[in-house]
Amino acid sequence: MQNWWKEQAVYQIYPMSFCDSNGDGMGDISGIISKLPYLKSLGVGILWLSPVYRSPGEDNGYDISDYCDIDPKFGTLQDMDELIQKADALGLRIVMDLVINHTSTAHAWFQKSRRREAPYTDFYLWRDKPNNWTGFFGGGCWTFDEVRGQYYLHLFSPGQPDLNYKNPAVIQAVEQVMDFWLARGVSGFRCDVINLLWKDSLKNGFPKFILTGSERYITRPGCHGLLQRFRREVLNKYDCFTVGETVFVSPRQARALTDPNRGELDMVFSFEHMNADCFFIKWLPRRFSPRRFFKSLMKWQKKLPWNAVYFENHDQPRSVSRFGDGSPAAAKAILTLLLTLRGTPFVYQGEELGMTNFDFSSLDQIQDVESKNVCRILKKLGLTDRRLFALMKRASRDNARTPMQWTPGPQAGFTTGTPWLKVNDNHAAINAETEEGDPGSVLNWFRALLSYRNGSDVLKQGRIRLISREKSWIKIERRLGERKVIVAVNWSPRPVRLPLVGHPVLSTHGTETLDCRLLPYEAVLLEEMPL
Ligand code: TEU
């Protein structure tokens, strides 16, 4: 038996869009509690909640004004305790999002820091003059604060000032936050942009097309040191795990970050496979190539003994729209690979239903701060509204943030009020209730597959080997001792011929016999037993 976080699948909840219990149009913790039986029925074991802390909401909760309280729009600390308890009673663990690279400008630490109140004076990165760095959301990353009379660094929005990790008091304050939640019963953290914490210096960077200055703060030695300290001082006291969101990380860096002997993180989210449909950043699109996708995935599978596997989250467009043709068949094929690669699978709310990109009809319907910034910048550069619209359709983070589709009814059963972001019109067909009753649905495929994985040591623990990857299909082998599971996925809307040997155990198309032909987007699992 390996660590529990290697045995179970993780389900990411984006609380604003999951389930609204009080009709204010915004998801909340009571809503999540009401859906625990559904989550249990999926077969997942761990629930990761995107931020529910107090926040002005400039970046939908990734701008925190109080780490030790729940935002009133989501409920109360008591609701959170109830969620932890009720989840635990069902054998589900809760993991929080830990956003500690920056706080909100509304955080008391920042309010005191701008007034130079000890011990908060140096909690942030203040300078008389900005350097030449550029930020993640486009444009500069320094804002002048009238109260203090200095500029502060923010790698993200102006409302998200970066903390100063060269100040030991910051480290201690952050450790207290981790302790607060672990003692309350959470089982770990998804650590937001965790490889950016340590800034070597604030000197100018080499001018670059994007992220000038990043060589001074991405995965620096000081960051490794900090992570080791968090592990030693806090995390080791608890039975918990951490997964780091590590931007622009190389396999070598990821290996170091997750090496159990170094004691930093347990897993990381790498980004390389997210470039299978763009050049380096999503605002530079290119045609999706399954071959490129498979190549990157297999490279990471080979280079790391264990890691997080994901195709979707709240920052990425929907996988079925992006890596497939939007059809339920494509959604099943994509889920098949997600759940059969080696590693801990992370599934994002709605992915189990085959939810697609946002069907917005005008740019005004977009709420995301990153999208709005990028629109402003590209408009200034002369991009036409038509091209902007096409780009946002493809890459806006709101694609994955539309409300969860529970029923075919009004507002997809997400709220009785007006949802904060428009519900996708395709909820009439793509929704949990309808899919529940359809044996051929994406939802029921997800359940069958995860249930098979949960019972298969070969899939949970076995080694992985690529048998072959072609332009539009992939065949992998998982092996534990003498037992093998072969997974073949046709990643295209055309049938393909390929050699198949073994005893078919699961197929998206219900095929019972082997004819070495996979239908469009068909995926099969075959078992091979020792003779
Ligand atoms: O994301 C970090 C990050 O890399 C993103 O900003 C990414 O560049 C962008 O979303 C691609 O579209 C994390 C969170 O997941 C994100 O939601 C936050 O906005 C961000 O950190 C700041 O906390």
XYZ file of C-alpha atoms and ligand atoms in Angstrom, residues 59 62-63 99 102 136-137 156 160 190 192-193 245 247 271 282-283 313-316 370 395 397 401, ligand 1:
48
model
C -9.109 37.476 -8.623
C -6.868 34.300 -5.040
C -6.559 37.694 -3.333
C -2.216 31.283 -1.724
C 0.661 37.344 -2.272
C 1.528 37.494 -15.218
C -1.680 39.310 -16.089
C -0.424 39.364 -10.544
C -2.368 41.089 -5.011
C -2.685 22.917 -3.254
C -0.637 28.467 -5.542
C 2.344 29.622 -7.677
C 1.330 24.801 -8.750
C 4.741 27.671 -13.288
C 2.368 23.074 -17.572
C -2.196 30.469 -24.453
C -2.553 33.881 -26.087
C -8.581 23.363 -13.820
C -10.097 26.781 -13.145
C -7.382 28.519 -15.213
C -7.639 26.354 -18.319
C -6.849 38.205 -16.479
C -8.473 30.855 -23.984
C -10.305 31.346 -17.877
C -15.765 28.824 -14.511
O -2.309 30.717 -11.323
C -1.000 31.056 -11.681
C -0.806 31.114 -13.103
O 0.175 30.639 -13.604
C -1.889 31.731 -13.879
O -1.897 33.082 -13.659
C -1.737 31.452 -15.296
O -0.639 32.137 -15.810
C -2.981 31.934 -15.967
O -4.082 31.575 -15.193
C -3.128 31.297 -17.292
O -4.315 31.747 -17.809
C -2.668 30.761 -9.993
C -4.144 30.502 -9.854
O -4.437 29.211 -10.276
C -4.894 31.566 -10.583
O -6.276 31.336 -10.567
C -4.576 32.895 -9.934
O -5.153 33.923 -10.668
C -3.079 33.144 -9.840
O -2.352 31.998 -9.378
C -2.774 34.246 -8.858
O -3.039 33.797 -7.557
